[in-house]
Short mmCIF file of C-alpha atoms and ligand atoms in Angstrom, two decimals:
data_model
loop_
_atom_site.label_atom_id
_atom_site.label_comp_id
_atom_site.label_asym_id
_atom_site.label_seq_id
_atom_site.Cartn_x
_atom_site.Cartn_y
_atom_site.Cartn_z
CA MET A 1 16.26 -11.35 -17.34
CA SER A 2 19.59 -9.75 -17.98
CA GLY A 3 20.29 -6.45 -16.15
CA LEU A 4 17.84 -7.29 -13.42
CA VAL A 5 18.87 -7.47 -9.82
CA THR A 6 17.90 -10.40 -7.88
CA ARG A 7 14.98 -10.45 -5.36
CA ARG A 8 17.47 -11.09 -2.52
CA HIS A 9 19.45 -7.90 -3.47
CA ILE A 10 16.09 -5.96 -3.81
CA LEU A 11 15.11 -6.93 -0.34
CA ARG A 12 18.51 -6.31 1.16
CA ARG A 13 18.42 -2.94 -0.35
CA THR A 14 15.01 -2.03 1.02
CA ALA A 15 15.17 -3.90 4.35
CA GLY A 16 16.15 -1.00 6.59
CA PHE A 17 12.90 0.88 7.14
CA THR A 18 11.37 1.06 10.62
CA ALA A 19 7.82 0.93 11.83
CA GLY A 20 5.72 3.91 10.84
CA SER A 21 8.15 5.06 8.13
CA VAL A 22 7.23 5.45 4.65
CA ILE A 23 8.94 2.57 2.85
CA SER A 24 11.56 3.36 0.14
CA PHE A 25 11.48 1.92 -3.37
CA THR A 26 15.22 2.08 -3.65
CA GLY A 27 16.57 -1.01 -5.36
CA LEU A 28 13.50 -2.51 -6.81
CA SER A 29 13.90 -3.96 -10.20
CA ALA A 30 11.78 -3.29 -13.44
CA SER A 31 10.76 -6.06 -15.50
CA ALA A 32 11.76 -6.25 -19.27
CA THR A 33 8.85 -8.33 -20.60
CA THR A 34 5.79 -7.04 -22.41
CA PRO A 35 2.80 -7.71 -20.38
CA ASN A 36 -0.87 -8.62 -20.73
CA LEU A 37 -3.62 -6.52 -19.14
CA THR A 38 -4.04 -7.44 -15.57
CA PRO A 39 -7.60 -8.89 -15.28
CA ARG A 40 -10.04 -6.37 -13.45
CA GLN A 41 -11.80 -7.51 -10.46
CA PRO A 42 -14.78 -5.98 -8.53
CA LEU A 43 -14.24 -3.35 -6.03
CA GLY A 44 -16.09 -5.38 -3.35
CA PRO A 45 -18.21 -3.74 -0.50
CA PHE A 46 -15.30 -2.80 1.77
CA TYR A 47 -13.34 0.08 0.19
CA PRO A 48 -13.12 2.17 3.26
CA ASP A 49 -16.06 4.40 3.64
CA LYS A 50 -13.95 6.81 5.75
CA LEU A 51 -10.32 6.91 4.92
CA PRO A 52 -7.90 6.52 7.89
CA LEU A 53 -5.65 9.56 8.74
CA ASP A 54 -2.64 7.47 8.42
CA ARG A 55 -2.56 6.42 4.73
CA ASP A 56 1.06 5.61 4.09
CA ASN A 57 2.30 2.33 2.59
CA ASP A 58 3.17 0.70 5.95
CA LEU A 59 0.09 -0.99 7.17
CA LEU A 60 1.61 -2.69 10.11
CA SER A 61 1.49 0.32 12.34
CA VAL A 62 -0.85 3.28 12.80
CA ASN A 63 0.41 6.72 13.62
CA GLY A 64 -0.15 7.54 17.20
CA ARG A 65 -0.35 3.92 18.34
CA THR A 66 2.50 2.08 19.71
CA GLY A 67 1.23 -1.58 19.02
CA ARG A 68 2.12 -3.60 15.87
CA ALA A 69 -0.60 -5.29 13.75
CA PHE A 70 -1.36 -8.98 14.32
CA GLY A 71 -0.50 -11.21 11.26
CA GLN A 72 2.54 -12.19 9.32
CA PRO A 73 4.40 -9.24 7.96
CA THR A 74 4.52 -9.16 4.12
CA ASP A 75 5.93 -6.88 1.75
CA ILE A 76 4.14 -6.58 -1.55
CA TYR A 77 6.00 -4.69 -4.26
CA GLY A 78 5.72 -4.45 -7.99
CA GLN A 79 5.65 -2.47 -11.09
CA VAL A 80 2.81 -0.64 -12.67
CA ARG A 81 2.96 -0.68 -16.60
CA GLY A 82 0.95 0.24 -19.56
CA LEU A 83 -0.10 -2.25 -22.24
CA ASP A 84 2.96 -1.07 -24.39
CA GLY A 85 5.08 -2.45 -21.40
CA LYS A 86 6.29 1.06 -20.43
CA PRO A 87 6.43 1.73 -16.65
CA LEU A 88 3.97 4.25 -15.26
CA GLY A 89 5.38 6.53 -12.80
CA GLY A 90 3.34 8.96 -10.55
CA VAL A 91 0.54 6.56 -10.30
CA THR A 92 -1.43 6.25 -7.22
CA VAL A 93 -1.88 2.51 -5.84
CA GLU A 94 -4.29 1.92 -3.12
CA ILE A 95 -4.70 -1.28 -1.29
CA TRP A 96 -7.14 -2.50 1.36
CA GLN A 97 -7.67 -5.74 3.07
CA CYS A 98 -9.08 -7.26 6.27
CA ASP A 99 -7.09 -7.50 9.48
CA ALA A 100 -6.01 -10.75 11.00
CA PHE A 101 -9.43 -11.29 12.57
CA GLY A 102 -11.02 -10.76 9.18
CA ARG A 103 -12.29 -7.25 9.81
CA TYR A 104 -12.21 -4.46 7.15
CA LEU A 105 -11.79 -0.84 7.90
CA HIS A 106 -15.34 -0.04 7.08
CA SER A 107 -18.30 0.87 9.32
CA ARG A 108 -20.37 -2.07 8.06
CA ASP A 109 -17.64 -4.60 9.14
CA ALA A 110 -16.78 -2.94 12.35
CA GLY A 111 -18.48 -4.23 15.52
CA ARG A 112 -19.03 -7.69 14.10
CA GLY A 113 -16.35 -9.08 16.38
CA ARG A 114 -12.70 -8.55 17.53
CA SER A 115 -10.69 -6.18 15.27
CA ASP A 116 -7.11 -5.11 15.21
CA LYS A 117 -6.66 -1.36 15.93
CA ASN A 118 -3.11 -1.58 15.13
CA PHE A 119 -3.66 -2.52 11.54
CA GLN A 120 -3.91 0.32 9.10
CA GLY A 121 -6.25 -1.67 6.78
CA TYR A 122 -5.78 0.74 3.94
CA GLY A 123 -2.62 2.34 2.38
CA ARG A 124 -1.37 4.33 -0.58
CA ALA A 125 1.74 4.53 -2.54
CA VAL A 126 2.76 6.59 -5.51
CA SER A 127 4.89 4.78 -8.11
CA ASP A 128 8.20 6.04 -8.81
CA ASN A 129 9.66 6.91 -12.23
CA GLU A 130 10.13 3.35 -12.93
CA GLY A 131 6.58 2.41 -12.02
CA LEU A 132 7.46 0.82 -8.75
CA TYR A 133 5.43 0.67 -5.67
CA ARG A 134 5.81 -1.05 -2.38
CA PHE A 135 3.70 -1.84 0.70
CA ARG A 136 4.31 -3.52 4.09
CA THR A 137 1.34 -5.24 5.18
CA ILE A 138 0.30 -8.70 6.60
CA LYS A 139 -0.29 -11.80 4.67
CA PRO A 140 -3.97 -11.70 3.82
CA VAL A 141 -6.28 -14.02 5.55
CA ALA A 142 -9.52 -15.70 4.57
CA TYR A 143 -12.91 -14.55 5.61
CA PRO A 144 -16.14 -16.30 5.11
CA GLY A 145 -16.84 -16.81 1.48
CA ARG A 146 -13.44 -15.51 0.27
CA THR A 147 -9.93 -16.84 -0.20
CA PRO A 148 -7.21 -14.56 1.08
CA HIS A 149 -6.73 -11.53 -1.13
CA ILE A 150 -5.58 -7.91 -1.21
CA HIS A 151 -7.74 -5.30 -3.02
CA PHE A 152 -5.92 -2.77 -5.35
CA LEU A 153 -7.11 0.42 -6.91
CA VAL A 154 -4.79 2.28 -9.40
CA ASN A 155 -5.37 5.82 -10.56
CA GLY A 156 -3.27 8.07 -12.65
CA ASP A 157 -2.93 10.19 -15.69
CA GLY A 158 -5.14 8.22 -18.39
CA ILE A 159 -6.02 5.49 -15.86
CA GLN A 160 -9.45 5.58 -14.44
CA ARG A 161 -10.09 3.49 -11.40
CA PHE A 162 -8.34 0.28 -12.41
CA VAL A 163 -9.54 -2.28 -9.73
CA THR A 164 -8.30 -5.70 -9.21
CA GLN A 165 -7.41 -8.17 -6.47
CA MET A 166 -4.23 -9.97 -5.57
CA TYR A 167 -4.30 -13.68 -4.41
CA VAL A 168 -1.75 -15.85 -2.68
CA GLU A 169 -0.24 -19.02 -4.38
CA GLY A 170 -1.04 -22.24 -2.54
CA GLU A 171 -4.12 -21.18 -0.86
CA PRO A 172 -6.49 -24.14 -1.00
CA GLN A 173 -9.55 -21.86 -1.12
CA ASN A 174 -8.36 -20.26 -4.43
CA LEU A 175 -9.93 -23.23 -6.26
CA ARG A 176 -13.41 -22.36 -5.09
CA ASP A 177 -13.25 -18.43 -4.81
CA GLY A 178 -16.04 -17.06 -6.97
CA LEU A 179 -14.26 -13.87 -7.88
CA LEU A 180 -10.96 -15.49 -8.70
CA ASN A 181 -12.76 -18.23 -10.64
CA GLN A 182 -14.21 -15.48 -12.96
CA VAL A 183 -10.80 -15.42 -14.49
CA SER A 184 -10.69 -18.56 -16.46
CA ASP A 185 -7.67 -17.99 -18.68
CA PRO A 186 -4.81 -19.92 -16.95
CA GLU A 187 -2.11 -17.24 -17.67
CA GLN A 188 -4.48 -14.35 -16.71
CA ARG A 189 -5.37 -16.20 -13.51
CA LYS A 190 -1.69 -16.82 -12.77
CA SER A 191 -1.08 -13.04 -13.19
CA LEU A 192 -3.31 -12.45 -10.03
CA ILE A 193 -1.81 -15.06 -7.87
CA VAL A 194 1.42 -14.29 -6.18
CA PRO A 195 3.87 -16.57 -4.42
CA LEU A 196 4.87 -15.25 -0.99
CA THR A 197 8.29 -16.45 -0.05
CA PRO A 198 10.14 -16.28 3.34
CA SER A 199 12.19 -13.05 3.55
CA PRO A 200 14.17 -13.05 6.72
CA GLU A 201 15.90 -9.95 5.62
CA LEU A 202 12.70 -8.07 6.49
CA GLY A 203 12.23 -9.59 9.81
CA GLU A 204 11.58 -12.83 11.59
CA SER A 205 8.81 -14.82 9.84
CA ALA A 206 8.40 -11.97 7.16
CA LEU A 207 7.25 -12.87 3.63
CA SER A 208 7.43 -10.92 0.35
CA GLY A 209 5.89 -11.22 -3.08
CA ARG A 210 5.84 -9.18 -6.32
CA PHE A 211 2.62 -8.24 -7.99
CA ASP A 212 3.04 -6.40 -11.26
CA ILE A 213 -0.09 -4.54 -12.65
CA THR A 214 -0.66 -3.85 -16.23
CA VAL A 215 -3.48 -1.19 -16.84
CA GLY A 216 -5.02 -0.21 -19.93
FE1 FE2 B 301 -12.29 -8.45 0.08
#
Protein backbone atom coordinates (compact mmCIF):
# COMPACT_ATOMS: atom_id res chain seq x y z
CA MET A 1 0.00 0.00 0.00
CA SER A 2 3.03 2.25 -0.05
CA GLY A 3 2.63 5.45 -1.98
CA LEU A 4 -1.14 5.50 -1.63
CA VAL A 5 -2.90 8.34 0.05
CA THR A 6 -5.43 7.50 2.75
CA ARG A 7 -9.16 7.44 2.17
CA ARG A 8 -9.61 10.34 4.56
CA HIS A 9 -7.10 12.33 2.55
CA ILE A 10 -8.91 11.42 -0.67
CA LEU A 11 -12.22 12.57 0.70
CA ARG A 12 -10.83 15.77 2.14
CA ARG A 13 -9.38 16.60 -1.24
CA THR A 14 -12.66 15.97 -3.03
CA ALA A 15 -15.15 17.25 -0.48
CA GLY A 16 -15.53 20.74 -1.87
CA PHE A 17 -17.99 20.25 -4.69
CA THR A 18 -21.48 21.71 -4.53
CA ALA A 19 -24.87 20.50 -5.66
CA GLY A 20 -25.23 20.33 -9.42
CA SER A 21 -21.52 20.49 -10.08
CA VAL A 22 -19.52 17.85 -11.85
CA ILE A 23 -17.46 16.09 -9.21
CA SER A 24 -13.72 16.32 -9.49
CA PHE A 25 -11.51 13.25 -9.34
CA THR A 26 -8.61 15.14 -7.84
CA GLY A 27 -6.80 13.29 -5.11
CA LEU A 28 -8.19 9.80 -5.67
CA SER A 29 -5.57 7.14 -5.30
CA ALA A 30 -4.77 4.32 -7.66
CA SER A 31 -4.45 0.75 -6.46
CA ALA A 32 -1.20 -1.13 -6.94
CA THR A 33 -2.45 -4.72 -6.84
CA THR A 34 -3.10 -6.92 -9.88
CA PRO A 35 -6.83 -7.52 -10.02
CA ASN A 36 -9.14 -10.36 -11.03
CA LEU A 37 -11.91 -9.82 -13.53
CA THR A 38 -14.94 -8.23 -11.91
CA PRO A 39 -17.87 -10.65 -12.20
CA ARG A 40 -20.34 -9.67 -14.88
CA GLN A 41 -23.95 -9.26 -13.79
CA PRO A 42 -27.16 -8.94 -15.83
CA LEU A 43 -28.20 -5.54 -17.19
CA GLY A 44 -31.66 -5.95 -15.65
CA PRO A 45 -34.89 -4.46 -16.98
CA PHE A 46 -34.43 -0.87 -15.83
CA TYR A 47 -31.60 0.70 -17.80
CA PRO A 48 -33.32 4.03 -18.61
CA ASP A 49 -35.46 3.72 -21.74
CA LYS A 50 -35.09 7.49 -22.11
CA LEU A 51 -31.87 9.00 -20.81
CA PRO A 52 -32.32 12.12 -18.67
CA LEU A 53 -31.07 15.47 -19.94
CA ASP A 54 -28.94 15.78 -16.81
CA ARG A 55 -26.46 12.92 -17.01
CA ASP A 56 -23.59 14.13 -14.85
CA ASN A 57 -21.99 12.25 -11.97
CA ASP A 58 -23.96 14.01 -9.23
CA LEU A 59 -27.24 12.15 -8.93
CA LEU A 60 -28.37 14.05 -5.85
CA SER A 61 -29.70 16.97 -7.85
CA VAL A 62 -31.28 17.46 -11.25
CA ASN A 63 -30.57 20.51 -13.42
CA GLY A 64 -33.44 22.96 -13.29
CA ARG A 65 -34.76 21.67 -9.96
CA THR A 66 -33.94 23.16 -6.61
CA GLY A 67 -34.73 20.16 -4.40
CA ARG A 68 -32.31 17.51 -3.24
CA ALA A 69 -32.84 13.80 -3.57
CA PHE A 70 -34.26 11.78 -0.70
CA GLY A 71 -31.86 9.21 0.71
CA GLN A 72 -28.48 9.00 2.36
CA PRO A 73 -25.81 10.86 0.34
CA THR A 74 -23.14 8.41 -0.76
CA ASP A 75 -19.99 8.86 -2.79
CA ILE A 76 -18.98 5.88 -4.90
CA TYR A 77 -15.55 6.08 -6.45
CA GLY A 78 -12.98 3.68 -7.80
CA GLN A 79 -10.63 2.68 -10.54
CA VAL A 80 -11.27 0.97 -13.86
CA ARG A 81 -8.46 -1.42 -14.79
CA GLY A 82 -7.65 -4.01 -17.39
CA LEU A 83 -6.75 -7.59 -16.51
CA ASP A 84 -3.08 -6.60 -16.64
CA GLY A 85 -3.77 -4.22 -13.77
CA LYS A 86 -3.22 -1.11 -15.87
CA PRO A 87 -5.62 1.75 -15.26
CA LEU A 88 -8.00 2.50 -18.11
CA GLY A 89 -8.49 6.21 -18.75
CA GLY A 90 -11.14 7.74 -20.98
CA VAL A 91 -13.60 4.97 -20.20
CA THR A 92 -17.29 5.79 -19.79
CA VAL A 93 -18.84 4.53 -16.56
CA GLU A 94 -22.63 4.66 -16.31
CA ILE A 95 -24.65 3.92 -13.19
CA TRP A 96 -28.36 3.65 -12.56
CA GLN A 97 -30.31 2.76 -9.44
CA CYS A 98 -33.76 3.19 -7.96
CA ASP A 99 -34.67 6.24 -5.91
CA ALA A 100 -35.35 6.21 -2.16
CA PHE A 101 -38.90 4.99 -2.88
CA GLY A 102 -37.67 2.09 -5.00
CA ARG A 103 -38.48 3.64 -8.40
CA TYR A 104 -36.21 3.53 -11.44
CA LEU A 105 -35.98 6.16 -14.13
CA HIS A 106 -37.89 3.97 -16.55
CA SER A 107 -41.34 4.23 -18.10
CA ARG A 108 -42.22 0.72 -16.91
CA ASP A 109 -41.43 1.64 -13.30
CA ALA A 110 -42.96 5.13 -13.31
CA GLY A 111 -46.45 5.52 -11.96
CA ARG A 112 -46.25 2.49 -9.70
CA GLY A 113 -46.23 4.79 -6.72
CA ARG A 114 -44.37 7.70 -5.25
CA SER A 115 -41.11 8.63 -6.96
CA ASP A 116 -38.41 11.20 -6.28
CA LYS A 117 -38.22 13.82 -9.02
CA ASN A 118 -35.08 15.25 -7.48
CA PHE A 119 -33.09 12.07 -7.89
CA GLN A 120 -31.27 11.82 -11.21
CA GLY A 121 -31.52 8.02 -11.26
CA TYR A 122 -28.74 7.69 -13.84
CA GLY A 123 -25.31 9.22 -14.23
CA ARG A 124 -22.16 9.09 -16.28
CA ALA A 125 -18.51 9.65 -15.57
CA VAL A 126 -15.43 9.34 -17.77
CA SER A 127 -12.40 7.87 -16.03
CA ASP A 128 -9.36 10.10 -15.79
CA ASN A 129 -5.89 9.05 -16.92
CA GLU A 130 -5.48 6.98 -13.75
CA GLY A 131 -8.71 5.14 -14.51
CA LEU A 132 -10.50 6.88 -11.66
CA TYR A 133 -14.20 7.69 -11.60
CA ARG A 134 -16.53 9.16 -9.00
CA PHE A 135 -20.26 9.51 -8.41
CA ARG A 136 -22.30 11.23 -5.78
CA THR A 137 -25.55 9.38 -5.27
CA ILE A 138 -27.72 7.87 -2.53
CA LYS A 139 -27.10 4.72 -0.56
CA PRO A 140 -28.95 2.10 -2.61
CA VAL A 141 -32.19 0.77 -1.14
CA ALA A 142 -33.89 -2.59 -1.49
CA TYR A 143 -36.96 -3.12 -3.65
CA PRO A 144 -39.13 -6.23 -3.81
CA GLY A 145 -36.99 -9.20 -4.77
CA ARG A 146 -33.61 -7.43 -4.68
CA THR A 147 -31.05 -6.49 -2.11
CA PRO A 148 -29.71 -2.90 -2.41
CA HIS A 149 -27.47 -2.50 -5.47
CA ILE A 150 -26.21 -0.05 -8.09
CA HIS A 151 -26.02 -1.04 -11.76
CA PHE A 152 -22.81 -0.30 -13.65
CA LEU A 153 -22.11 -0.27 -17.38
CA VAL A 154 -18.57 0.37 -18.63
CA ASN A 155 -17.70 1.20 -22.24
CA GLY A 156 -14.46 2.24 -23.87
CA ASP A 157 -11.77 1.35 -26.38
CA GLY A 158 -11.68 -2.44 -26.46
CA ILE A 159 -14.39 -2.73 -23.81
CA GLN A 160 -17.83 -3.62 -24.98
CA ARG A 161 -20.71 -3.13 -22.59
CA PHE A 162 -19.14 -4.50 -19.47
CA VAL A 163 -22.14 -4.81 -17.13
CA THR A 164 -22.09 -5.48 -13.43
CA GLN A 165 -23.76 -4.54 -10.14
CA MET A 166 -22.33 -3.19 -6.90
CA TYR A 167 -23.67 -4.32 -3.54
CA VAL A 168 -23.40 -2.97 0.01
CA GLU A 169 -21.59 -4.79 2.79
CA GLY A 170 -23.74 -5.77 5.76
CA GLU A 171 -27.10 -5.81 3.98
CA PRO A 172 -28.99 -8.83 5.35
CA GLN A 173 -30.74 -9.44 2.02
CA ASN A 174 -27.39 -10.04 0.31
CA LEU A 175 -27.55 -13.64 1.50
CA ARG A 176 -30.72 -14.38 -0.45
CA ASP A 177 -30.31 -12.19 -3.54
CA GLY A 178 -30.57 -14.38 -6.62
CA LEU A 179 -28.23 -12.32 -8.81
CA LEU A 180 -25.57 -11.82 -6.17
CA ASN A 181 -25.78 -15.54 -5.34
CA GLN A 182 -24.86 -16.34 -8.95
CA VAL A 183 -21.34 -15.41 -7.85
CA SER A 184 -20.32 -18.32 -5.66
CA ASP A 185 -16.56 -17.84 -5.44
CA PRO A 186 -15.99 -15.97 -2.14
CA GLU A 187 -13.30 -13.63 -3.49
CA GLN A 188 -15.30 -12.81 -6.61
CA ARG A 189 -18.39 -12.21 -4.51
CA LYS A 190 -16.45 -9.96 -2.16
CA SER A 191 -15.26 -7.88 -5.10
CA LEU A 192 -18.88 -6.83 -5.78
CA ILE A 193 -19.70 -5.96 -2.15
CA VAL A 194 -18.54 -2.56 -0.97
CA PRO A 195 -18.32 -1.33 2.62
CA LEU A 196 -19.88 2.11 2.95
CA THR A 197 -18.29 4.14 5.69
CA PRO A 198 -19.40 7.34 7.40
CA SER A 199 -17.75 10.32 5.71
CA PRO A 200 -18.67 13.51 7.55
CA GLU A 201 -16.16 15.39 5.36
CA LEU A 202 -18.76 15.00 2.59
CA GLY A 203 -21.70 16.18 4.64
CA GLU A 204 -23.87 15.23 7.55
CA SER A 205 -24.76 11.50 7.43
CA ALA A 206 -22.78 11.05 4.21
CA LEU A 207 -21.18 7.72 3.31
CA SER A 208 -18.54 6.69 0.84
CA GLY A 209 -17.23 3.51 -0.68
CA ARG A 210 -14.71 2.36 -3.22
CA PHE A 211 -15.70 0.02 -6.07
CA ASP A 212 -12.83 -0.90 -8.37
CA ILE A 213 -13.79 -2.52 -11.66
CA THR A 214 -11.57 -4.85 -13.65
CA VAL A 215 -12.75 -5.37 -17.19
CA GLY A 216 -11.54 -7.86 -19.75
FE1 LIG B 1 -31.84 -3.17 -10.18
